[in-house]
mmCIF file of N, CA and C in Angstrom:
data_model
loop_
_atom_site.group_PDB
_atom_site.id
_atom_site.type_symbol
_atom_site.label_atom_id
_atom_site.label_comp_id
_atom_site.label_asym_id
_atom_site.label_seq_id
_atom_site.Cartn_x
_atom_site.Cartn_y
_atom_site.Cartn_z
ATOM 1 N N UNK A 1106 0.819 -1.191 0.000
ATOM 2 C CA UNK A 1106 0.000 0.000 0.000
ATOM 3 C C UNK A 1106 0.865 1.259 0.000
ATOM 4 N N UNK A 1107 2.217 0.926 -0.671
ATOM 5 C CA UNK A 1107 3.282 2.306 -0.499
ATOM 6 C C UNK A 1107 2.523 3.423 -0.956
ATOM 7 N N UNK A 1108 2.012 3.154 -1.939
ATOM 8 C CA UNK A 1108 1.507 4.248 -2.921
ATOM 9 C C UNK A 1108 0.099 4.998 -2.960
ATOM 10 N N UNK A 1109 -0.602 4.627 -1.907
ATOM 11 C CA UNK A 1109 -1.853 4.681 -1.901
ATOM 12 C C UNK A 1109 -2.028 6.148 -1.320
ATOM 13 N N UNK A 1110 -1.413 6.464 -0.053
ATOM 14 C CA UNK A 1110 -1.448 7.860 0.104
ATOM 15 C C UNK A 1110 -0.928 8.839 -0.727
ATOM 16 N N UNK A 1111 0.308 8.366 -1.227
ATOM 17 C CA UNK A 1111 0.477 9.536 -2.707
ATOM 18 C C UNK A 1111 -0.345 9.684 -3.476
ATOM 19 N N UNK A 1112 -0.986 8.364 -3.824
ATOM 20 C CA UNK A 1112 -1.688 8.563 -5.198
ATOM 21 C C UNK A 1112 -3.187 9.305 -4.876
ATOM 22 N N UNK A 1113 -3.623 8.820 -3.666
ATOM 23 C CA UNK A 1113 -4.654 9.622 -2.844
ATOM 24 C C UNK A 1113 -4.658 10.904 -2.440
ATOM 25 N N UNK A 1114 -3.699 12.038 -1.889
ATOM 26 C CA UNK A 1114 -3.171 12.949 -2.213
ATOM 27 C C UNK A 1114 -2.962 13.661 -3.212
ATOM 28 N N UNK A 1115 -2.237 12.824 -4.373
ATOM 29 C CA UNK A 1115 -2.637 13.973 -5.750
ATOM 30 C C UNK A 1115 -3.815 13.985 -6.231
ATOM 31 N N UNK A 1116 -4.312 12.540 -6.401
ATOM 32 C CA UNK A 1116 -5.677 12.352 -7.710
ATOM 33 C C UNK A 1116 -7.386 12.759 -6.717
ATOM 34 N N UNK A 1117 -7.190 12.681 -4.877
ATOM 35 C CA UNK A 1117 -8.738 12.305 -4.439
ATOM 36 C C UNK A 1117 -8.368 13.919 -3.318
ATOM 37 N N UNK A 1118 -7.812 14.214 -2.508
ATOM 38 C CA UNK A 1118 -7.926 14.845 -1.255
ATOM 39 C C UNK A 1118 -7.986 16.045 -1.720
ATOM 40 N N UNK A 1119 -8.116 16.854 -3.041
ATOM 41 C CA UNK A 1119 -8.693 18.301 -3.222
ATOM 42 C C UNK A 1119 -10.103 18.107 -2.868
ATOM 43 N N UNK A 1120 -10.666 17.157 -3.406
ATOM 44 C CA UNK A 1120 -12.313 17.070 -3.158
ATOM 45 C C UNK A 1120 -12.776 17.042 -1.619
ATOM 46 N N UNK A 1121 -11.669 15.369 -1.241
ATOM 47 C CA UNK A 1121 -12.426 14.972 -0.356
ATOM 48 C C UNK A 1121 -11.713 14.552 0.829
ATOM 49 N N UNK A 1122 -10.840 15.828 0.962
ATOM 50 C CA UNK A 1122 -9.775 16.155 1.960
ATOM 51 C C UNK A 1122 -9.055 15.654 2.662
ATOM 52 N N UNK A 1123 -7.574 15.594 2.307
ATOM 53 C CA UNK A 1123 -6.347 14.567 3.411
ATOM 54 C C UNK A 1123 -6.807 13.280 3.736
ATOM 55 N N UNK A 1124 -7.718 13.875 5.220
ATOM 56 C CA UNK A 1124 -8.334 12.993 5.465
ATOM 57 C C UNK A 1124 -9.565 11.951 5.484
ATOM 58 N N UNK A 1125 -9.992 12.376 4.514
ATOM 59 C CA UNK A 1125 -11.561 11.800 4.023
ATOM 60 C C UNK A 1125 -12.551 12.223 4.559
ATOM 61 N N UNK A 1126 -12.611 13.816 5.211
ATOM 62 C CA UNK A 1126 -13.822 13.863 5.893
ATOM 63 C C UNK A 1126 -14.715 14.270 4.563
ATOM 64 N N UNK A 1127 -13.970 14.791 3.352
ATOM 65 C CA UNK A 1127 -15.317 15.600 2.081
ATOM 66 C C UNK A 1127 -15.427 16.933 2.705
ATOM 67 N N UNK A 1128 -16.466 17.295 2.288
ATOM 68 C CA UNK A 1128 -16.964 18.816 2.564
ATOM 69 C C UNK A 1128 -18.458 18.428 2.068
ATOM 70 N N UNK A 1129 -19.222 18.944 3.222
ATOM 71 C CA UNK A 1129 -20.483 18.361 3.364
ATOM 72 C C UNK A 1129 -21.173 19.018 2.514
ATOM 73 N N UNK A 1130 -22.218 18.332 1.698
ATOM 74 C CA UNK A 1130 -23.000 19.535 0.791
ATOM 75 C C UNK A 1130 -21.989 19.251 -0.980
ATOM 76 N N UNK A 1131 -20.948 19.035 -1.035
ATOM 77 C CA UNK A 1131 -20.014 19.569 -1.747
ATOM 78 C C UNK A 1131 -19.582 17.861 -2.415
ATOM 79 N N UNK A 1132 -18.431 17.225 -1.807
ATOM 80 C CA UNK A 1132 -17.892 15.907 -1.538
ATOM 81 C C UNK A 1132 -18.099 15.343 -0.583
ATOM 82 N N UNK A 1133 -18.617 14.185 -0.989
ATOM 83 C CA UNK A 1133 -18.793 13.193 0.152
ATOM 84 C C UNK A 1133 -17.249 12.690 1.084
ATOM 85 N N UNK A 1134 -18.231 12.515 2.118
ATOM 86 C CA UNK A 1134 -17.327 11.765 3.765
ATOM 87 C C UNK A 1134 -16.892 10.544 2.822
ATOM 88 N N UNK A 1135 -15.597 10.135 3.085
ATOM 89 C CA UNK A 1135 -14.782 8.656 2.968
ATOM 90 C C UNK A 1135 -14.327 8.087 3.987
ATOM 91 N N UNK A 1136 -14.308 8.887 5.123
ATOM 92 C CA UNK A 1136 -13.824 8.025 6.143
ATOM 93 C C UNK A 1136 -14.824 7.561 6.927
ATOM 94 N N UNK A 1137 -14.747 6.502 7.333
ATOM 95 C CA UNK A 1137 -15.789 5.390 7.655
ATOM 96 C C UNK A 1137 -16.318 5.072 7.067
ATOM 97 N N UNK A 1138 -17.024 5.525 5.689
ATOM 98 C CA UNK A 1138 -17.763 5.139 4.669
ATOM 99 C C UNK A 1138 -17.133 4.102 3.966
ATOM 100 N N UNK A 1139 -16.118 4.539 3.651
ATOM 101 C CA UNK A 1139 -15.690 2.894 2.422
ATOM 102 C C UNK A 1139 -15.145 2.195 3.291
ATOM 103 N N UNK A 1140 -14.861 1.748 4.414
ATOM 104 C CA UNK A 1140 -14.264 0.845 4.699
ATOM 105 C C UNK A 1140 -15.986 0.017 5.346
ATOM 106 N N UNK A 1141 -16.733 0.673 5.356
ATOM 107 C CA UNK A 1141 -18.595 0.104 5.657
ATOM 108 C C UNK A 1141 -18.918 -0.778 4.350
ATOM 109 N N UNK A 1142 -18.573 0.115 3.199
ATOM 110 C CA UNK A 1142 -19.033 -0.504 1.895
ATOM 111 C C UNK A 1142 -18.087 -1.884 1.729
ATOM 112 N N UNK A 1143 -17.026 -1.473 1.428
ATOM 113 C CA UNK A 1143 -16.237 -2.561 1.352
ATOM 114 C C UNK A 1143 -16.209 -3.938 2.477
ATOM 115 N N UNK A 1144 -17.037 -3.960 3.094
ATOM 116 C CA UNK A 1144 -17.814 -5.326 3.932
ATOM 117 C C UNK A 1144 -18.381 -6.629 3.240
ATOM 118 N N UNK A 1145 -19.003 -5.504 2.283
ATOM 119 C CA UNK A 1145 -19.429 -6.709 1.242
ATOM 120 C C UNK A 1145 -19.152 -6.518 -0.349
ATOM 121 N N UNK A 1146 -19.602 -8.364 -1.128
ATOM 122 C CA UNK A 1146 -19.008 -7.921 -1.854
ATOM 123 C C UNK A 1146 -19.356 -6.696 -3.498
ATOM 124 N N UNK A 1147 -20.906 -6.699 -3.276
ATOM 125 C CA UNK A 1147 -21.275 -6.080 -3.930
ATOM 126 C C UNK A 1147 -20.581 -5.137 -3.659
ATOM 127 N N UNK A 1148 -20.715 -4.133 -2.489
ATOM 128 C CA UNK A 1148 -19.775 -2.509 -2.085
ATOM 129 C C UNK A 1148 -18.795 -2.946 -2.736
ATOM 130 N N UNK A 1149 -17.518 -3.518 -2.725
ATOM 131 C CA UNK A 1149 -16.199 -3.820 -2.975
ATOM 132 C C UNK A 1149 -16.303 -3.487 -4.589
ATOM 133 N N UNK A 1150 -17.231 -3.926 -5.462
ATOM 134 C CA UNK A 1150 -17.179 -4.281 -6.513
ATOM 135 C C UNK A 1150 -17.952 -2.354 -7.183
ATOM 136 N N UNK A 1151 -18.658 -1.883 -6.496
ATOM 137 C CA UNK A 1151 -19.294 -0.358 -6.223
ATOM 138 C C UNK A 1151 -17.971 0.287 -6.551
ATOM 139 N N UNK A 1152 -17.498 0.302 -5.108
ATOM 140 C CA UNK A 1152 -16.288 1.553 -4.541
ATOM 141 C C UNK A 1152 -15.437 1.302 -5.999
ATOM 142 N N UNK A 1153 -14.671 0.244 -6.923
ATOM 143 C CA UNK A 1153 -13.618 0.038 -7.728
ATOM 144 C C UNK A 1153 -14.625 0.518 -8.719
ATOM 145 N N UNK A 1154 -15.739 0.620 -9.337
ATOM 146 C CA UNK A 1154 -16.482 1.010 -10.261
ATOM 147 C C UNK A 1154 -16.467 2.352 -10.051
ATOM 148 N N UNK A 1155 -16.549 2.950 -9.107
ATOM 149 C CA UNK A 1155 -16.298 4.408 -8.560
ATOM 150 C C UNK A 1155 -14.995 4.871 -9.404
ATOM 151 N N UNK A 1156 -14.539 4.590 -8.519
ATOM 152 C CA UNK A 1156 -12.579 4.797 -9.284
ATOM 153 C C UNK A 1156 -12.629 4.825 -10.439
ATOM 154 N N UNK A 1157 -12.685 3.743 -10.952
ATOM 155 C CA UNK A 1157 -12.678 2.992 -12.530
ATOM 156 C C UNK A 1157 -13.653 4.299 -13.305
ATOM 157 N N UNK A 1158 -14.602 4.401 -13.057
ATOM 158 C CA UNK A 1158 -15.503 5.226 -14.133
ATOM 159 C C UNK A 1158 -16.054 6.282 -13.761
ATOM 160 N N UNK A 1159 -16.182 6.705 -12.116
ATOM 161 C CA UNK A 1159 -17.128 8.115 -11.838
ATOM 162 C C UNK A 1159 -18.309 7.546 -11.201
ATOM 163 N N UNK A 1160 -18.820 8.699 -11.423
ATOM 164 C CA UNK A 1160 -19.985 8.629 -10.569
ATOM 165 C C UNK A 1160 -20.732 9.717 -11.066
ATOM 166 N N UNK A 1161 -22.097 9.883 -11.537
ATOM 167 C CA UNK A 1161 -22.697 11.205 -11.969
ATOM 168 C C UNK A 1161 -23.980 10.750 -11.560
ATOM 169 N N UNK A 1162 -24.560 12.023 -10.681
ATOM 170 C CA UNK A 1162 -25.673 11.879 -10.520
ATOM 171 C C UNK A 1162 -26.378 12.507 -8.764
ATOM 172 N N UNK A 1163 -27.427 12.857 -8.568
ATOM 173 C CA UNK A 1163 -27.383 12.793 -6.958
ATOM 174 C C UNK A 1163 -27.801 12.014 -6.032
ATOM 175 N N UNK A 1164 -26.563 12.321 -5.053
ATOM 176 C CA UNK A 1164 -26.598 11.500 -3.847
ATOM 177 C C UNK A 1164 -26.817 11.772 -2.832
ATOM 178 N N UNK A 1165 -27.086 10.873 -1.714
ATOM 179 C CA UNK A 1165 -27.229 11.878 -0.246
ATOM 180 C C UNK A 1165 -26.387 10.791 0.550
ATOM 181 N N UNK A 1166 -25.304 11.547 1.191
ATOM 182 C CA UNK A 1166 -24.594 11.004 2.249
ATOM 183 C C UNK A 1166 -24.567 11.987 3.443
ATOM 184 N N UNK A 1167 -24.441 11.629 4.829
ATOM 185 C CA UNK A 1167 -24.520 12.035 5.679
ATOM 186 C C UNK A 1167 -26.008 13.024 5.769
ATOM 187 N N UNK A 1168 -27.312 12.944 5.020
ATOM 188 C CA UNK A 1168 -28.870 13.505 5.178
ATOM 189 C C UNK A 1168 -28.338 14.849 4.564
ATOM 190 N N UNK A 1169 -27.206 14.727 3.668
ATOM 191 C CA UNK A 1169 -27.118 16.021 3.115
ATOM 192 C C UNK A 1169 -27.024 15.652 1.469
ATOM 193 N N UNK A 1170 -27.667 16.250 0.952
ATOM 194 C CA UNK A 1170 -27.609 15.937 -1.007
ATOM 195 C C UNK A 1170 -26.582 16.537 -1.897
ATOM 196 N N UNK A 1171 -26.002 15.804 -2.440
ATOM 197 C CA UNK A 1171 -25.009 16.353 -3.561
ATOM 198 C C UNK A 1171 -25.510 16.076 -4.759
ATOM 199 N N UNK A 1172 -25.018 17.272 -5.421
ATOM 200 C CA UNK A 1172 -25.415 16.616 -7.038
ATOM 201 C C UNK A 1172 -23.882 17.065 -7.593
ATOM 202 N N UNK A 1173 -23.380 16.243 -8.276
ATOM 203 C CA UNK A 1173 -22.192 16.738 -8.885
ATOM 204 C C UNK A 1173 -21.085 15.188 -10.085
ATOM 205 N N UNK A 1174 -19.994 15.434 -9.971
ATOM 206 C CA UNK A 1174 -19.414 14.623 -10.861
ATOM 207 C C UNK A 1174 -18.206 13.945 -10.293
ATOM 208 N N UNK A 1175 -17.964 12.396 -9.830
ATOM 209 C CA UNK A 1175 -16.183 12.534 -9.802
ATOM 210 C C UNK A 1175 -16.043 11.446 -10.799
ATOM 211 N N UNK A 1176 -15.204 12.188 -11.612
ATOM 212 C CA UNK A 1176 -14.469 11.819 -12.862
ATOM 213 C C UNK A 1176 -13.973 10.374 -12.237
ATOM 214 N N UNK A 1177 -13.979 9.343 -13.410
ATOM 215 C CA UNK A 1177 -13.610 8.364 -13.641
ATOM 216 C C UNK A 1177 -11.939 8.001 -13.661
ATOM 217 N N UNK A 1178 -11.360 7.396 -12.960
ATOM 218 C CA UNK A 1178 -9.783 7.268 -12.639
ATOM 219 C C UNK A 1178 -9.406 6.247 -13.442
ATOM 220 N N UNK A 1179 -10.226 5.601 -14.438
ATOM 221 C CA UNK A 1179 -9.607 4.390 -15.325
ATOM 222 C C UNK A 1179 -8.339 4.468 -15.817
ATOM 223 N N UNK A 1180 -7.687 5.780 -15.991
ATOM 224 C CA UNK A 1180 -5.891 5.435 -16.312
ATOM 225 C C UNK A 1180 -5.384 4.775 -15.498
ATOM 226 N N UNK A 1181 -5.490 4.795 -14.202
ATOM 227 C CA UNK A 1181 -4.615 4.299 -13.171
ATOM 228 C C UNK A 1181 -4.445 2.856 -13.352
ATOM 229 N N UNK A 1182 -3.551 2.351 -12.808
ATOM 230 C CA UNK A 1182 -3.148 0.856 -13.136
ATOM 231 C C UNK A 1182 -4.347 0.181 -11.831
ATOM 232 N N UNK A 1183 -4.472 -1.389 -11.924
ATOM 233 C CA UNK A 1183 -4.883 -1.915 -11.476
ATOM 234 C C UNK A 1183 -4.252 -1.810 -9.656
ATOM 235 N N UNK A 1184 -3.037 -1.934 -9.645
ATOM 236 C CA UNK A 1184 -2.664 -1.895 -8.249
ATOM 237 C C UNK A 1184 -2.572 -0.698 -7.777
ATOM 238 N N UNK A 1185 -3.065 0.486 -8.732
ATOM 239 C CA UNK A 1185 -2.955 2.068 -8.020
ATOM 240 C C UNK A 1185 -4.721 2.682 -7.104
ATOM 241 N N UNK A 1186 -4.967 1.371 -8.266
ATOM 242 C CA UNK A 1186 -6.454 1.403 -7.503
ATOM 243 C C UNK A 1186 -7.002 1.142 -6.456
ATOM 244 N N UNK A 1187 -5.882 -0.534 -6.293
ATOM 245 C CA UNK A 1187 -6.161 -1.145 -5.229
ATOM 246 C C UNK A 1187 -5.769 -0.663 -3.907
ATOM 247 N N UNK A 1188 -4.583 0.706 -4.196
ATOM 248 C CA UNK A 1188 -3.853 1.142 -3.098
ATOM 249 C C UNK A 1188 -4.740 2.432 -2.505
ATOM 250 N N UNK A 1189 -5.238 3.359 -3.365
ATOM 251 C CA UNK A 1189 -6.693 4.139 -3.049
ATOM 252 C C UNK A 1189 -7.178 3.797 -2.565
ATOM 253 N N UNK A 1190 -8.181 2.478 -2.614
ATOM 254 C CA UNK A 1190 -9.070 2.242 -2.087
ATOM 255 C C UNK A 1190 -8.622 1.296 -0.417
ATOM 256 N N UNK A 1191 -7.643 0.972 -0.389
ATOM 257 C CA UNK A 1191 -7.247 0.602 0.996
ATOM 258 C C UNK A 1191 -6.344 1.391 1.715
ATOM 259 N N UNK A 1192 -6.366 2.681 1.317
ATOM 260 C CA UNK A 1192 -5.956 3.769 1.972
ATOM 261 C C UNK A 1192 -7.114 4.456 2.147
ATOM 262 N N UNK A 1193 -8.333 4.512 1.645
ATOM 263 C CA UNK A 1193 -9.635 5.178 1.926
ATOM 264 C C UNK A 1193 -10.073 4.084 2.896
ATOM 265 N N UNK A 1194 -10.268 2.742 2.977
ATOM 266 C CA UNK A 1194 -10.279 1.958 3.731
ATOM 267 C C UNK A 1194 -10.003 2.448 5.490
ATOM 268 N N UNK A 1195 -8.610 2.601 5.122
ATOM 269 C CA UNK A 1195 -7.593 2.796 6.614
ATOM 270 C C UNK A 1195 -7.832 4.109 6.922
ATOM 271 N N UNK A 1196 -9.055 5.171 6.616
ATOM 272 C CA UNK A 1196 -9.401 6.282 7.504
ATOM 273 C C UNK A 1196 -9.979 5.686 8.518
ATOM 274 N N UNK A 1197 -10.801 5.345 8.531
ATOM 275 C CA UNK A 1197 -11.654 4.659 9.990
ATOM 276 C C UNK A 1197 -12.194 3.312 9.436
ATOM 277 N N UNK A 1198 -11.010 2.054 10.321
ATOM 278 C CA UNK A 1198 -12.061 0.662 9.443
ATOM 279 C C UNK A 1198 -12.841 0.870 10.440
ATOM 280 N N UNK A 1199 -13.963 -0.542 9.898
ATOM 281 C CA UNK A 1199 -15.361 -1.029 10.247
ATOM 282 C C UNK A 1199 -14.745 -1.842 11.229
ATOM 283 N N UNK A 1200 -16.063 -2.247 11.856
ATOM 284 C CA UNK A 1200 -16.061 -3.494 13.177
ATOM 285 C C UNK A 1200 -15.838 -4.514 12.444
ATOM 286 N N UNK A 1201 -16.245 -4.877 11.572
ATOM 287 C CA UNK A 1201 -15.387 -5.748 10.836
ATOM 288 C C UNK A 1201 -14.944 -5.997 9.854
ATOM 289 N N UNK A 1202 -13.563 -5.286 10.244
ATOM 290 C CA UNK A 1202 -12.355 -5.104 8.668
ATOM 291 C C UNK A 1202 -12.545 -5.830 7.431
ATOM 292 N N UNK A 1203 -12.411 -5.293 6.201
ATOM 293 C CA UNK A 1203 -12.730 -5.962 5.458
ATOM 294 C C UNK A 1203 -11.237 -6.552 4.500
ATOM 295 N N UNK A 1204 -11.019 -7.287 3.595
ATOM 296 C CA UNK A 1204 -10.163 -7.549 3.416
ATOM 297 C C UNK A 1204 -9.203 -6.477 2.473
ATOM 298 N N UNK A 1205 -7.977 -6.321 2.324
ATOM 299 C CA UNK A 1205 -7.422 -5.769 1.431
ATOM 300 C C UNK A 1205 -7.692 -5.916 -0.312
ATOM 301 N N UNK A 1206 -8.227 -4.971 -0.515
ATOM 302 C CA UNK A 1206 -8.228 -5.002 -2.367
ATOM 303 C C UNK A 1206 -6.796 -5.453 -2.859
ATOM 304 N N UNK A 1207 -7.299 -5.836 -3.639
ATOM 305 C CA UNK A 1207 -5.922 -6.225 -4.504
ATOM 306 C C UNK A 1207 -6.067 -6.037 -6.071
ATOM 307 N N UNK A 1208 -4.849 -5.871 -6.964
ATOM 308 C CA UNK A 1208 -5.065 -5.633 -8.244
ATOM 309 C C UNK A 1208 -5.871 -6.523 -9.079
ATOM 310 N N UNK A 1209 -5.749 -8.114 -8.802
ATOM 311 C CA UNK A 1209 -6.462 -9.053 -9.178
ATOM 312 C C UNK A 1209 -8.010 -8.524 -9.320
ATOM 313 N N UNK A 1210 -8.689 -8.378 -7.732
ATOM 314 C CA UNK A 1210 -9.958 -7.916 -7.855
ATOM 315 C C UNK A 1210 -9.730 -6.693 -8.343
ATOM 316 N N UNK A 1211 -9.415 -5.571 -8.582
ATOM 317 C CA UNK A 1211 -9.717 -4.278 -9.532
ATOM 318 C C UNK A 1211 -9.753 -5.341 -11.103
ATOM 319 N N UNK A 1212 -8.747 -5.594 -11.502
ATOM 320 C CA UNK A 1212 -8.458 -6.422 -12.947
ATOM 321 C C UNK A 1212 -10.088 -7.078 -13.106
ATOM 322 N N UNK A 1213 -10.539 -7.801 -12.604
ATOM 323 C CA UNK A 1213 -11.814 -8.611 -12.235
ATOM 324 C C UNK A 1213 -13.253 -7.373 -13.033
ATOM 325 N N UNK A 1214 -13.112 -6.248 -12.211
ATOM 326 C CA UNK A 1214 -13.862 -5.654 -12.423
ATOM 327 C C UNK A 1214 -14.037 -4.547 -13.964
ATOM 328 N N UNK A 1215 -12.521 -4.110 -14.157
ATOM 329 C CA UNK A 1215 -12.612 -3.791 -15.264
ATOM 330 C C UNK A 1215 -12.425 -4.679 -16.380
ATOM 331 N N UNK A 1216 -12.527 -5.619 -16.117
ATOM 332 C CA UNK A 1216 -12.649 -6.701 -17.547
ATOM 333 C C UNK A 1216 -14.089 -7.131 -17.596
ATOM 334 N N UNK A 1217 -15.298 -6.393 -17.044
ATOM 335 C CA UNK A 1217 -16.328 -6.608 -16.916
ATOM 336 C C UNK A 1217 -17.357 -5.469 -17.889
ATOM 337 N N UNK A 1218 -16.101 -4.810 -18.274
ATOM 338 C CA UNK A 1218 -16.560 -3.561 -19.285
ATOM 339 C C UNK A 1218 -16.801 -2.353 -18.694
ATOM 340 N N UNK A 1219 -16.491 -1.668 -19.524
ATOM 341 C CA UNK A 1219 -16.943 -0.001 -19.251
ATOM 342 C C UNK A 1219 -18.077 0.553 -18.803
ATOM 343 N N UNK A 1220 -18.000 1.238 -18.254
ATOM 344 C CA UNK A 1220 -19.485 2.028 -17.509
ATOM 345 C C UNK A 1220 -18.958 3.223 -17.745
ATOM 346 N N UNK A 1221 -20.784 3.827 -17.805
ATOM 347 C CA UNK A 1221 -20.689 5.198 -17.792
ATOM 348 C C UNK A 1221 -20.888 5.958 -16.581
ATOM 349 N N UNK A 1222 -20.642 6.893 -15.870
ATOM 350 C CA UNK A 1222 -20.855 7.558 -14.585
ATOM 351 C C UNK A 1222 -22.015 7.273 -13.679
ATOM 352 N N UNK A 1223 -22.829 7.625 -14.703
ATOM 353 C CA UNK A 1223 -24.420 7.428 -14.664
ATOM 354 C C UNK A 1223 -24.673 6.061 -14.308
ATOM 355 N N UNK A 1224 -24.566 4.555 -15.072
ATOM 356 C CA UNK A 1224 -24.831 3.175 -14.604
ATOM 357 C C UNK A 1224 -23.835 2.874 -13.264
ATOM 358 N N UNK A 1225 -22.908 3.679 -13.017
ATOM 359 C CA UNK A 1225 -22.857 3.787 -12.049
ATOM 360 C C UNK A 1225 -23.433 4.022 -11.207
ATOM 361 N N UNK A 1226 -24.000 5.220 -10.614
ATOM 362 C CA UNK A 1226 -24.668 5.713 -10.143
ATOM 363 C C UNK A 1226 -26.178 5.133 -10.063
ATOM 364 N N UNK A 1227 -26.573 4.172 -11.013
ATOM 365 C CA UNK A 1227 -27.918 3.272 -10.725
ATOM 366 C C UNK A 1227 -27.199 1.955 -9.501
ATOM 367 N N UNK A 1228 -26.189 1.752 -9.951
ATOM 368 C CA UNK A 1228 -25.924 0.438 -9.292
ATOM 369 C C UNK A 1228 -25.554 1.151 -7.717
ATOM 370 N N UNK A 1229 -25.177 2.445 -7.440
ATOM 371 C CA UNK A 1229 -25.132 2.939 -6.112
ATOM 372 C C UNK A 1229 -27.001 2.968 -6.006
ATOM 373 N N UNK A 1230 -27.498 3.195 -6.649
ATOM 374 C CA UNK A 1230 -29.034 3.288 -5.707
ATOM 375 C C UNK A 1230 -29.421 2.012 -5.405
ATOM 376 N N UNK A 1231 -29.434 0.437 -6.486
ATOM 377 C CA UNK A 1231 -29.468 0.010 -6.581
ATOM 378 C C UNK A 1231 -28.962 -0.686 -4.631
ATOM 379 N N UNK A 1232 -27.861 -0.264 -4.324
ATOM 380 C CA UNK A 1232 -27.040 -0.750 -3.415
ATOM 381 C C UNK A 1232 -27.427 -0.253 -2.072
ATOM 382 N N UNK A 1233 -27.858 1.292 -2.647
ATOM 383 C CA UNK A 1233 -28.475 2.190 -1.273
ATOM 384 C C UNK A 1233 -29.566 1.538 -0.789
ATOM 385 N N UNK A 1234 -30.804 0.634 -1.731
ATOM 386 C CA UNK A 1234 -31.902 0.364 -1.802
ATOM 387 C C UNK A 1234 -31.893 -0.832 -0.987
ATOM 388 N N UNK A 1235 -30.655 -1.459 -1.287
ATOM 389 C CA UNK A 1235 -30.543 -2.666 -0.032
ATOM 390 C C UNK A 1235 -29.697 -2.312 1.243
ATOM 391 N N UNK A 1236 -29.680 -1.514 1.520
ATOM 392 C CA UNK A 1236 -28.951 -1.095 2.834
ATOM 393 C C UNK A 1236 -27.608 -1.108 2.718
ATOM 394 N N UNK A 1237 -26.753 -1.209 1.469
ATOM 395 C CA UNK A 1237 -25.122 -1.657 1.804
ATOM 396 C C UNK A 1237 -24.458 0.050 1.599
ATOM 397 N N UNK A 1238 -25.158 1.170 1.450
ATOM 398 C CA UNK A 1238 -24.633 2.290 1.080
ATOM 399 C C UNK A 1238 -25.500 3.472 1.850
ATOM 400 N N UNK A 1239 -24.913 3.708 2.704
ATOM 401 C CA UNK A 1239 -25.911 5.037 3.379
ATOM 402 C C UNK A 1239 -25.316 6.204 2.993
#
């Protein structure tokens, strides 16, 4: 995970700050949040679709609504992904930790095809609708 705070630092913490709190209204909270999602495996397979392609559309985290865009990170290599997301992980884990991403599972997911921001963003309601995304 050498790389995960660098790469988290340049490409995610203007939005959604150092430390993952977001800016409410604005960018969503990451800390505690993805390491909740990533419990299961649908979330796991969410959060890397996040990365991988964006997200467009509105959401409500923390009873506050955003409407806005985060661009799709698909340049990044498979293990730059995996290091993001278990550095967003390690803001505040869950009661029960979930396992480390690895490039394998990112690889997994983008060989599953391209998405657009938007089918993203169905498969987050989709996810909200069963309780795995508050």
């Amino acid at each position: 995970m050498a790389g995960g705070p660098q790469t988290f630092a340049s490409r995610c913490s203007m939005c959604h700050q150092p430390s993952g709190a977001g800016l409410p209204g604005q960018f969503p909270r990451l800390s505690g949040r993805v390491s909740e999602i990533a419990g299961s495996p649908d979330g796991r397979r969410y959060l890397t679709m996040v990365l991988l392609y964006g997200l467009y559309g509105p959401i409500t985290v923390d009873d506050k609504k955003i409407a806005g865009l985060m661009p799709g990170m698909g340049t990044m290599s498979d293990q730059d992904v995996a290091d993001v997301l278990n550095h967003a992980v390690a803001f505040k884990k869950a009661a029960k930790p979930a396992p480390p991403f690895t490039a394998a599972e990112i690889a997994k997911v983008r060989a599953g095809g391209k998405l657009t921001a938007s089918q993203v963003a169905a498969e987050r309601g989709r996810l909200a609708a069963k309780g795995l995304i508050r």
